[in-house]
Amino acid sequence: MIDERELKEQLLENTNKDFLSWVKAYDESLVPIMKQKGYTCIHSMERTVAFTFGEFTFRRRRWKKGDSWVVPVDEKLGLEKNTRYSREFMYQVARLSTMMSYAKVVRVIELTYHIVITKPTVVKAVKLCADLLEEQKDYQAYQEDNITKEKANTIYVEGDGVMVKSSEKDLENRRIDLSHFVVHTGSQKVGNNRFELQNKKEFVSLNNRQARDQVLDYLYHHFEMTKDTLLITNSDGGHGYTPYVFKEMAKALKVSRHEHFWDEYHLNQKLKTFFKPYPAELLDKAFQAIHEHNKSFLRTVLDTTEGLIETADEWEQFDNFKRKLLQNFQYTKPATLRGFRHAGIGIMESQHRKITYRMKKGGKYWTLRGAEAMSQMILLTDKDELRELMLGSWREDYQKIQALKGLSGGEIKRLESKKSSQSMPTARITWKQFKP
């Protein structure tokens, strides 16, 4: 029986020969065209680059015309200056980093691609994403005027924090609190026992206020608010996620009907934790009062509990619990008693899971920038949008916008004319001729 590893090595060797042959043929094909364009070949240089189909050292020509330098082979392969890795390779490194530790990414890359990288290479991929996220945010600001607003009868917004450990020594308790918000337009059944959130959009930031502003900005530019629009919000009531925060959001959007919920999962946890030392019957009755939305009955349950208190510590816990529960009782009213279904409400914990699974388990520690970048990369991966961030055409559009910033109309026309005259010709050796 053949050793599959030996067969793979033979196939990789064939790929190497085919790739080098393609590079040479493509480079040769452009010689007369580049000369016709007025370029002069200065020299040819070697370059080593890791692709997803192998690591290769190849030689290619560098051309010059005035102050303009071009390397046709590099442009064809989409290679950036002074980098050892192709864009696709870095994308796959970044994608793997959202699923496993940096050390494991190194091992997986070596196992699957036979390419040796180090942890700093993975860090570099994450930093690249961090830079691109900033650029994409700036780019999207230019596109807001072209967005067609969507009509939605019901819009759901939920928010909660995710706490992860930090390697930053200056941070209090060495913890990073990520603010996480989810926007969607409802839950729809897509399988036998599977539901999917419609038009889901997630936001995560180190700054709670910034995350809320992003949510508000998104809602304003993407949805048409009418007198019939219902805004449903849900949270655990913690700092940055109080009912007041969401009321202000509804007010800014000029929504006439807003319904806020005290997150059922967190409310139930609080009830179970508080009533644990007391007879089980009291917990059952408290749940009944919530389910029926009977505040008078809940007071009776609390009064009965008060009669069982024996210590000052118990009294303090009881007083705090009672005050918060009664103050926020209006937000415990079930959806069915408000005239609509519960489906689509209380999805935050399940949406947290993809972040907490990667960023909290295994004793992981994060820098501030690393935590923000990774959390956003995870959200993009979940929606299969990380490739668009790293390889999408928006990057070229953004570079054009940046280049044209501050230029006059005449300067813009001259620049476009110059670029047109210097544009690269269509290659005679196509990429399809090389199939790694």
Tab-separated table of C-alpha atoms in Angstrom:
chain	number	residue	atom	x	y	z
A	1	MET	CA	0.000	0.000	0.000
A	2	ILE	CA	1.340	3.413	-0.964
A	3	ASP	CA	2.219	5.903	1.760
A	4	GLU	CA	-0.147	8.808	1.106
A	5	ARG	CA	2.401	11.254	2.502
A	6	GLU	CA	4.900	10.289	-0.217
A	7	LEU	CA	2.226	10.697	-2.888
A	8	LYS	CA	1.398	14.149	-1.551
A	9	GLU	CA	5.063	15.152	-1.719
A	10	GLN	CA	5.203	14.067	-5.370
A	11	LEU	CA	2.074	16.077	-6.174
A	12	LEU	CA	3.499	19.130	-4.427
A	13	GLU	CA	6.678	18.806	-6.482
A	14	ASN	CA	4.600	18.767	-9.665
A	15	THR	CA	2.701	21.827	-8.465
A	16	ASN	CA	6.000	23.610	-7.872
A	17	LYS	CA	7.170	22.925	-11.432
A	18	ASP	CA	3.821	23.986	-12.937
A	19	PHE	CA	3.709	27.195	-10.928
A	20	LEU	CA	7.290	28.221	-11.789
A	21	SER	CA	6.587	27.445	-15.435
A	22	TRP	CA	3.458	29.634	-15.356
A	23	VAL	CA	5.341	32.538	-13.719
A	24	LYS	CA	8.102	32.373	-16.322
A	25	ALA	CA	5.672	32.199	-19.259
A	26	TYR	CA	3.553	35.064	-17.945
A	27	ASP	CA	6.584	37.241	-17.252
A	28	GLU	CA	7.998	36.582	-20.752
A	29	SER	CA	4.667	37.346	-22.433
A	30	LEU	CA	4.619	40.879	-21.068
A	31	VAL	CA	8.109	41.907	-22.246
A	32	PRO	CA	7.069	43.365	-25.640
A	33	ILE	CA	3.917	44.912	-24.201
A	34	MET	CA	5.746	46.639	-21.345
A	35	LYS	CA	8.381	48.005	-23.755
A	36	GLN	CA	5.609	49.302	-26.005
A	37	LYS	CA	4.139	51.099	-22.984
A	38	GLY	CA	7.443	52.855	-22.435
A	39	TYR	CA	8.663	50.833	-19.465
A	40	THR	CA	12.273	49.725	-19.015
A	41	CYS	CA	13.190	46.436	-17.365
A	42	ILE	CA	15.597	47.351	-14.572
A	43	HIS	CA	16.294	43.877	-13.230
A	44	SER	CA	14.711	40.585	-12.198
A	45	MET	CA	14.569	39.553	-8.553
A	46	GLU	CA	13.722	36.461	-6.560
A	47	ARG	CA	10.882	36.380	-4.089
A	48	THR	CA	9.643	33.674	-1.725
A	49	VAL	CA	5.913	33.569	-1.015
A	50	ALA	CA	3.661	31.122	0.798
A	51	PHE	CA	0.393	30.384	-1.000
A	52	THR	CA	-2.345	27.980	0.060
A	53	PHE	CA	-1.004	25.561	-2.551
A	54	GLY	CA	2.614	25.720	-1.374
A	55	GLU	CA	5.628	27.901	-0.683
A	56	PHE	CA	7.611	28.971	-3.759
A	57	THR	CA	10.706	30.951	-4.643
A	58	PHE	CA	10.400	32.524	-8.083
A	59	ARG	CA	12.110	35.182	-10.169
A	60	ARG	CA	10.255	38.004	-11.958
A	61	ARG	CA	11.043	41.271	-13.767
A	62	ARG	CA	10.688	44.759	-12.282
A	63	TRP	CA	9.876	47.585	-14.696
A	64	LYS	CA	10.230	51.359	-14.435
A	65	LYS	CA	8.763	54.339	-16.295
A	66	GLY	CA	9.669	57.699	-14.841
A	67	ASP	CA	8.951	57.446	-11.128
A	68	SER	CA	6.553	54.544	-11.596
A	69	TRP	CA	7.666	50.999	-10.706
A	70	VAL	CA	5.595	47.936	-11.611
A	71	VAL	CA	6.042	44.205	-11.088
A	72	PRO	CA	3.456	42.543	-13.370
A	73	VAL	CA	3.790	39.050	-11.861
A	74	ASP	CA	3.226	40.385	-8.336
A	75	GLU	CA	0.193	42.377	-9.493
A	76	LYS	CA	-1.259	39.328	-11.236
A	77	LEU	CA	-0.848	37.252	-8.081
A	78	GLY	CA	-2.236	40.038	-5.899
A	79	LEU	CA	0.936	40.171	-3.819
A	80	GLU	CA	1.568	43.173	-1.631
A	81	LYS	CA	4.994	44.687	-1.143
A	82	ASN	CA	7.366	43.173	1.435
A	83	THR	CA	5.187	40.250	2.486
A	84	ARG	CA	5.940	36.522	2.463
A	85	TYR	CA	2.306	35.449	2.357
A	86	SER	CA	-0.447	35.707	-0.209
A	87	ARG	CA	-3.744	37.381	0.690
A	88	GLU	CA	-5.608	34.077	0.532
A	89	PHE	CA	-3.065	32.437	2.815
A	90	MET	CA	-3.380	35.240	5.385
A	91	TYR	CA	-7.164	35.026	5.155
A	92	GLN	CA	-7.083	31.335	5.992
A	93	VAL	CA	-4.692	31.954	8.903
A	94	ALA	CA	-7.065	34.648	10.201
A	95	ARG	CA	-10.088	32.382	9.723
A	96	LEU	CA	-8.434	29.583	11.690
A	97	SER	CA	-7.529	32.017	14.475
A	98	THR	CA	-11.248	32.621	15.124
A	99	MET	CA	-11.667	28.912	15.869
A	100	MET	CA	-8.559	27.949	17.832
A	101	SER	CA	-5.563	29.297	19.722
A	102	TYR	CA	-2.671	30.852	17.829
A	103	ALA	CA	-0.429	27.917	18.754
A	104	LYS	CA	-2.920	25.456	17.276
A	105	VAL	CA	-3.194	27.520	14.088
A	106	VAL	CA	0.573	27.137	13.640
A	107	ARG	CA	0.291	23.350	13.970
A	108	VAL	CA	-2.725	23.071	11.652
A	109	ILE	CA	-1.021	25.146	8.936
A	110	GLU	CA	2.076	22.959	9.085
A	111	LEU	CA	0.017	19.759	9.049
A	112	THR	CA	-2.260	20.716	6.154
A	113	TYR	CA	-0.051	22.986	4.008
A	114	HIS	CA	3.473	21.781	4.931
A	115	ILE	CA	4.345	25.431	5.569
A	116	VAL	CA	6.077	26.472	8.773
A	117	ILE	CA	4.821	29.687	10.355
A	118	THR	CA	5.132	31.110	13.866
A	119	LYS	CA	2.690	32.641	16.351
A	120	PRO	CA	3.786	36.178	15.324
A	121	THR	CA	2.497	35.363	11.823
A	122	VAL	CA	-0.949	34.610	13.268
A	123	VAL	CA	-0.776	37.800	15.327
A	124	LYS	CA	0.110	39.661	12.119
A	125	ALA	CA	-3.023	38.277	10.414
A	126	VAL	CA	-5.190	39.455	13.331
A	127	LYS	CA	-3.542	42.898	13.307
A	128	LEU	CA	-4.172	43.101	9.571
A	129	CYS	CA	-7.855	42.446	10.235
A	130	ALA	CA	-7.870	45.125	12.938
A	131	ASP	CA	-6.495	47.665	10.450
A	132	LEU	CA	-8.955	46.600	7.763
A	133	LEU	CA	-11.879	46.871	10.187
A	134	GLU	CA	-10.990	50.512	10.794
A	135	GLU	CA	-10.682	51.169	7.063
A	136	GLN	CA	-13.938	49.362	6.304
A	137	LYS	CA	-15.763	51.414	8.933
A	138	ASP	CA	-14.486	54.571	7.256
A	139	TYR	CA	-15.414	53.199	3.820
A	140	GLN	CA	-18.953	52.285	4.906
A	141	ALA	CA	-19.491	55.851	6.092
A	142	TYR	CA	-19.140	56.918	2.447
A	143	GLN	CA	-21.769	54.398	1.359
A	144	GLU	CA	-24.530	55.315	3.819
A	145	ASP	CA	-26.253	57.763	1.465
A	146	ASN	CA	-26.693	54.984	-1.123
A	147	ILE	CA	-28.427	52.523	1.214
A	148	THR	CA	-32.066	51.709	0.491
A	149	LYS	CA	-33.963	51.631	3.774
A	150	GLU	CA	-35.916	48.482	4.565
A	151	LYS	CA	-39.435	48.438	5.954
A	152	ALA	CA	-39.890	46.187	8.980
A	153	ASN	CA	-42.963	45.923	11.178
A	154	THR	CA	-40.909	44.677	14.137
A	155	ILE	CA	-37.258	45.302	14.999
A	156	TYR	CA	-35.504	43.503	17.858
A	157	VAL	CA	-32.466	44.853	19.715
A	158	GLU	CA	-30.660	43.031	22.530
A	159	GLY	CA	-27.493	43.888	24.418
A	160	ASP	CA	-25.202	42.385	27.039
A	161	GLY	CA	-21.558	42.359	28.059
A	162	VAL	CA	-18.900	39.670	27.629
A	163	MET	CA	-16.048	39.662	30.147
A	164	VAL	CA	-12.682	38.212	29.045
A	165	LYS	CA	-9.286	38.073	30.748
A	166	SER	CA	-6.649	40.603	29.759
A	167	SER	CA	-2.870	40.643	29.595
A	168	GLU	CA	-2.917	44.431	30.062
A	169	LYS	CA	-1.378	45.114	33.490
A	170	ASP	CA	-2.878	48.599	33.739
A	171	LEU	CA	-6.480	47.368	33.555
A	172	GLU	CA	-8.498	47.080	36.757
A	173	ASN	CA	-8.934	43.389	37.682
A	174	ARG	CA	-7.224	42.623	34.347
A	175	ARG	CA	-10.583	42.145	32.677
A	176	ILE	CA	-11.952	43.447	29.377
A	177	ASP	CA	-15.679	44.082	29.101
A	178	LEU	CA	-16.871	43.703	25.507
A	179	SER	CA	-20.216	45.316	24.721
A	180	HIS	CA	-22.255	43.089	22.433
A	181	PHE	CA	-25.510	44.073	20.694
A	182	VAL	CA	-27.680	42.112	18.264
A	183	VAL	CA	-30.265	43.556	15.855
A	184	HIS	CA	-32.722	41.405	13.889
A	185	THR	CA	-36.243	41.446	12.467
A	186	GLY	CA	-37.601	38.195	13.878
A	187	SER	CA	-37.087	34.455	14.097
A	188	GLN	CA	-38.120	32.192	11.231
A	189	LYS	CA	-38.218	28.403	11.032
A	190	VAL	CA	-35.783	27.083	8.414
A	191	GLY	CA	-35.699	23.380	9.295
A	192	ASN	CA	-37.473	20.728	11.319
A	193	ASN	CA	-36.265	22.070	14.656
A	194	ARG	CA	-34.138	25.024	13.584
A	195	PHE	CA	-34.906	28.723	13.697
A	196	GLU	CA	-32.913	31.524	12.124
A	197	LEU	CA	-32.807	35.212	12.989
A	198	GLN	CA	-33.755	37.365	10.018
A	199	ASN	CA	-31.579	40.303	8.921
A	200	LYS	CA	-29.256	39.718	11.858
A	201	LYS	CA	-26.558	42.315	12.474
A	202	GLU	CA	-24.160	42.212	15.433
A	203	PHE	CA	-21.977	44.864	17.005
A	204	VAL	CA	-19.162	44.484	19.508
A	205	SER	CA	-16.900	47.127	20.999
A	206	LEU	CA	-14.661	47.858	23.967
A	207	ASN	CA	-16.780	50.948	24.595
A	208	ASN	CA	-20.448	50.523	25.510
A	209	ARG	CA	-21.407	54.008	24.333
A	210	GLN	CA	-19.662	53.447	21.011
A	211	ALA	CA	-21.466	50.123	20.506
A	212	ARG	CA	-24.816	51.780	21.216
A	213	ASP	CA	-24.035	54.578	18.770
A	214	GLN	CA	-23.189	51.988	16.111
A	215	VAL	CA	-26.522	50.251	16.696
A	216	LEU	CA	-28.426	53.526	16.505
A	217	ASP	CA	-26.573	54.591	13.365
A	218	TYR	CA	-27.286	51.223	11.718
A	219	LEU	CA	-31.001	51.327	12.558
A	220	TYR	CA	-31.314	54.900	11.305
A	221	HIS	CA	-29.668	54.207	7.943
A	222	HIS	CA	-31.088	50.728	7.240
A	223	PHE	CA	-34.701	50.812	8.429
A	224	GLU	CA	-37.648	53.042	7.632
A	225	MET	CA	-39.426	53.838	10.883
A	226	THR	CA	-43.204	54.285	10.567
A	227	LYS	CA	-46.066	54.824	13.012
A	228	ASP	CA	-46.608	51.043	12.959
A	229	THR	CA	-42.986	50.078	13.707
A	230	LEU	CA	-42.616	48.073	16.911
A	231	LEU	CA	-39.214	48.143	18.634
A	232	ILE	CA	-38.660	45.226	21.012
A	233	THR	CA	-35.617	45.401	23.285
A	234	ASN	CA	-34.255	42.911	25.792
A	235	SER	CA	-31.421	42.979	28.348
A	236	ASP	CA	-30.418	41.936	31.854
A	237	GLY	CA	-30.599	45.528	33.084
A	238	GLY	CA	-26.881	45.822	33.842
A	239	HIS	CA	-24.826	48.994	33.492
A	240	GLY	CA	-25.032	50.152	29.876
A	241	TYR	CA	-28.060	47.933	29.221
A	242	THR	CA	-30.729	49.503	31.447
A	243	PRO	CA	-34.304	50.124	30.216
A	244	TYR	CA	-33.415	53.822	30.060
A	245	VAL	CA	-30.676	53.128	27.485
A	246	PHE	CA	-33.154	51.433	25.160
A	247	LYS	CA	-35.855	54.060	25.790
A	248	GLU	CA	-33.403	56.709	24.651
A	249	MET	CA	-32.682	54.609	21.552
A	250	ALA	CA	-36.405	54.406	20.740
A	251	LYS	CA	-36.760	58.136	21.335
A	252	ALA	CA	-33.890	58.948	18.971
A	253	LEU	CA	-35.460	56.766	16.275
A	254	LYS	CA	-38.874	58.358	16.881
A	255	VAL	CA	-40.500	54.964	17.361
A	256	SER	CA	-44.027	55.313	18.681
A	257	ARG	CA	-44.221	51.826	20.227
A	258	HIS	CA	-41.378	50.383	22.266
A	259	GLU	CA	-41.554	47.249	24.440
A	260	HIS	CA	-38.647	46.425	26.749
A	261	PHE	CA	-38.069	43.067	28.473
A	262	TRP	CA	-36.020	42.042	31.471
A	263	ASP	CA	-34.168	39.126	29.930
A	264	GLU	CA	-35.967	35.936	30.927
A	265	TYR	CA	-32.807	33.852	31.304
A	266	HIS	CA	-31.161	36.294	33.705
A	267	LEU	CA	-34.418	36.945	35.589
A	268	ASN	CA	-34.967	33.212	36.143
A	269	GLN	CA	-31.362	32.817	37.327
A	270	LYS	CA	-31.828	35.605	39.867
A	271	LEU	CA	-35.063	34.091	41.153
A	272	LYS	CA	-33.538	30.620	41.488
A	273	THR	CA	-30.420	31.937	43.233
A	274	PHE	CA	-32.334	34.096	45.707
A	275	PHE	CA	-35.007	31.550	46.661
A	276	LYS	CA	-32.572	28.602	46.910
A	277	PRO	CA	-32.315	28.751	50.780
A	278	TYR	CA	-36.094	28.947	51.149
A	279	PRO	CA	-38.931	26.425	50.605
A	280	ALA	CA	-39.328	25.412	46.932
A	281	GLU	CA	-42.984	26.433	47.066
A	282	LEU	CA	-41.957	30.106	47.301
A	283	LEU	CA	-39.947	29.884	44.063
A	284	ASP	CA	-42.891	28.217	42.292
A	285	LYS	CA	-45.230	30.962	43.444
A	286	ALA	CA	-42.760	33.674	42.390
A	287	PHE	CA	-42.613	32.153	38.886
A	288	GLN	CA	-46.418	32.016	38.868
A	289	ALA	CA	-46.637	35.716	39.773
A	290	ILE	CA	-44.229	36.587	36.940
A	291	HIS	CA	-46.045	34.356	34.444
A	292	GLU	CA	-49.423	35.915	35.318
A	293	HIS	CA	-47.852	39.350	35.734
A	294	ASN	CA	-49.511	39.706	39.121
A	295	LYS	CA	-47.541	42.247	41.158
A	296	SER	CA	-49.849	41.939	44.177
A	297	PHE	CA	-49.320	38.182	44.323
A	298	LEU	CA	-45.531	38.702	44.011
A	299	ARG	CA	-45.624	41.091	46.992
A	300	THR	CA	-47.384	38.389	49.009
A	301	VAL	CA	-44.650	35.883	48.101
A	302	LEU	CA	-41.969	38.374	49.141
A	303	ASP	CA	-43.764	39.184	52.411
A	304	THR	CA	-43.904	35.473	53.232
A	305	THR	CA	-40.177	35.181	52.475
A	306	GLU	CA	-39.429	38.179	54.695
A	307	GLY	CA	-40.919	36.323	57.672
A	308	LEU	CA	-38.283	33.579	57.262
A	309	ILE	CA	-35.272	35.904	57.391
A	310	GLU	CA	-33.016	35.379	60.424
A	311	THR	CA	-29.786	37.378	59.866
A	312	ALA	CA	-28.785	40.903	58.913
A	313	ASP	CA	-26.967	39.634	55.810
A	314	GLU	CA	-30.098	37.828	54.653
A	315	TRP	CA	-32.116	40.988	55.216
A	316	GLU	CA	-29.732	43.095	53.120
A	317	GLN	CA	-29.830	40.571	50.266
A	318	PHE	CA	-33.620	40.391	50.500
A	319	ASP	CA	-34.025	44.173	50.500
A	320	ASN	CA	-31.817	44.617	47.422
A	321	PHE	CA	-33.537	41.790	45.576
A	322	LYS	CA	-37.057	42.987	46.438
A	323	ARG	CA	-36.362	46.600	45.474
A	324	LYS	CA	-34.889	45.714	42.062
A	325	LEU	CA	-37.595	43.140	41.287
A	326	LEU	CA	-40.491	45.459	42.075
A	327	GLN	CA	-38.914	48.493	40.379
A	328	ASN	CA	-38.465	46.550	37.150
A	329	PHE	CA	-41.587	44.413	37.407
A	330	GLN	CA	-43.175	46.073	34.355
A	331	TYR	CA	-40.397	44.637	32.173
A	332	THR	CA	-41.179	41.053	33.256
A	333	LYS	CA	-44.582	41.058	31.559
A	334	PRO	CA	-44.690	38.089	29.117
A	335	ALA	CA	-44.915	38.829	25.396
A	336	THR	CA	-48.231	36.991	25.061
A	337	LEU	CA	-49.810	39.425	27.558
A	338	ARG	CA	-48.461	42.314	25.477
A	339	GLY	CA	-50.128	41.065	22.309
A	340	PHE	CA	-47.324	39.331	20.402
A	341	ARG	CA	-45.280	36.114	20.326
A	342	HIS	CA	-42.172	35.498	22.424
A	343	ALA	CA	-40.224	34.110	19.437
A	344	GLY	CA	-37.112	36.178	18.705
A	345	ILE	CA	-36.768	37.537	22.247
A	346	GLY	CA	-33.994	36.403	24.587
A	347	ILE	CA	-31.449	35.310	21.982
A	348	MET	CA	-28.450	37.038	23.554
A	349	GLU	CA	-26.964	34.078	25.429
A	350	SER	CA	-26.906	31.910	22.319
A	351	GLN	CA	-25.319	34.744	20.326
A	352	HIS	CA	-22.662	35.210	23.030
A	353	ARG	CA	-21.592	31.584	22.721
A	354	LYS	CA	-19.451	31.947	19.595
A	355	ILE	CA	-17.435	34.699	21.308
A	356	THR	CA	-17.129	33.084	24.732
A	357	TYR	CA	-16.191	29.677	23.283
A	358	ARG	CA	-13.148	31.162	21.515
A	359	MET	CA	-12.162	33.931	23.909
A	360	LYS	CA	-12.872	32.632	27.419
A	361	LYS	CA	-12.046	28.932	27.465
A	362	GLY	CA	-8.571	27.586	28.135
A	363	GLY	CA	-7.393	30.509	30.280
A	364	LYS	CA	-6.884	32.853	27.322
A	365	TYR	CA	-5.641	36.421	27.848
A	366	TRP	CA	-6.085	39.328	25.434
A	367	THR	CA	-4.718	42.770	24.738
A	368	LEU	CA	-7.327	45.491	24.267
A	369	ARG	CA	-6.805	45.710	20.497
A	370	GLY	CA	-6.556	41.942	20.138
A	371	ALA	CA	-9.813	41.381	22.037
A	372	GLU	CA	-11.737	43.896	19.953
A	373	ALA	CA	-10.309	42.623	16.663
A	374	MET	CA	-10.906	38.945	17.471
A	375	SER	CA	-14.475	39.501	18.683
A	376	GLN	CA	-15.337	41.342	15.466
A	377	MET	CA	-13.581	38.710	13.353
A	378	ILE	CA	-15.682	36.034	15.057
A	379	LEU	CA	-18.872	37.917	14.174
A	380	LEU	CA	-17.737	38.240	10.540
A	381	THR	CA	-16.822	34.542	10.378
A	382	ASP	CA	-20.253	33.633	11.755
A	383	LYS	CA	-21.863	35.450	8.803
A	384	ASP	CA	-19.201	34.236	6.334
A	385	GLU	CA	-18.041	37.839	5.762
A	386	LEU	CA	-14.407	37.637	6.885
A	387	ARG	CA	-13.279	36.913	3.326
A	388	GLU	CA	-15.028	40.074	2.140
A	389	LEU	CA	-13.148	42.073	4.766
A	390	MET	CA	-9.734	40.752	3.711
A	391	LEU	CA	-10.184	40.115	-0.015
A	392	GLY	CA	-13.238	42.140	-1.037
A	393	SER	CA	-13.242	44.710	-3.852
A	394	TRP	CA	-14.123	47.414	-1.312
A	395	ARG	CA	-10.402	47.730	-0.522
A	396	GLU	CA	-9.621	48.990	-4.027
A	397	ASP	CA	-12.599	51.367	-3.914
A	398	TYR	CA	-11.465	52.657	-0.525
A	399	GLN	CA	-7.928	53.311	-1.788
A	400	LYS	CA	-9.360	55.323	-4.671
A	401	ILE	CA	-11.478	57.366	-2.257
A	402	GLN	CA	-8.451	58.048	-0.081
A	403	ALA	CA	-6.350	59.026	-3.085
A	404	LEU	CA	-9.004	61.475	-4.315
A	405	LYS	CA	-9.550	63.109	-0.913
A	406	GLY	CA	-8.727	66.778	-1.004
A	407	LEU	CA	-8.061	66.888	-4.755
A	408	SER	CA	-9.741	69.407	-7.033
A	409	GLY	CA	-11.889	68.331	-9.967
A	410	GLY	CA	-9.085	69.065	-12.443
A	411	GLU	CA	-6.545	67.099	-10.421
A	412	ILE	CA	-8.916	64.129	-10.206
A	413	LYS	CA	-9.383	64.096	-13.990
A	414	ARG	CA	-5.640	64.278	-14.598
A	415	LEU	CA	-5.026	61.462	-12.110
A	416	GLU	CA	-7.662	59.242	-13.717
A	417	SER	CA	-6.204	59.965	-17.179
A	418	LYS	CA	-2.699	59.085	-15.967
A	419	LYS	CA	-3.888	55.824	-14.391
A	420	SER	CA	-5.710	54.891	-17.588
A	421	SER	CA	-2.582	55.368	-19.693
A	422	GLN	CA	-0.500	53.300	-17.267
A	423	SER	CA	-3.007	50.478	-16.828
A	424	MET	CA	-1.673	46.993	-17.263
A	425	PRO	CA	-2.556	45.079	-20.453
A	426	THR	CA	-4.554	41.871	-20.354
A	427	ALA	CA	-2.268	38.885	-19.855
A	428	ARG	CA	-1.886	36.387	-22.671
A	429	ILE	CA	-1.035	33.650	-20.193
A	430	THR	CA	-4.177	33.163	-18.146
A	431	TRP	CA	-4.380	31.871	-14.603
A	432	LYS	CA	-6.577	28.994	-15.791
A	433	GLN	CA	-3.534	27.533	-17.487
A	434	PHE	CA	-2.051	26.952	-14.048
A	435	LYS	CA	-4.107	24.585	-11.892
A	436	PRO	CA	-2.353	23.811	-8.593
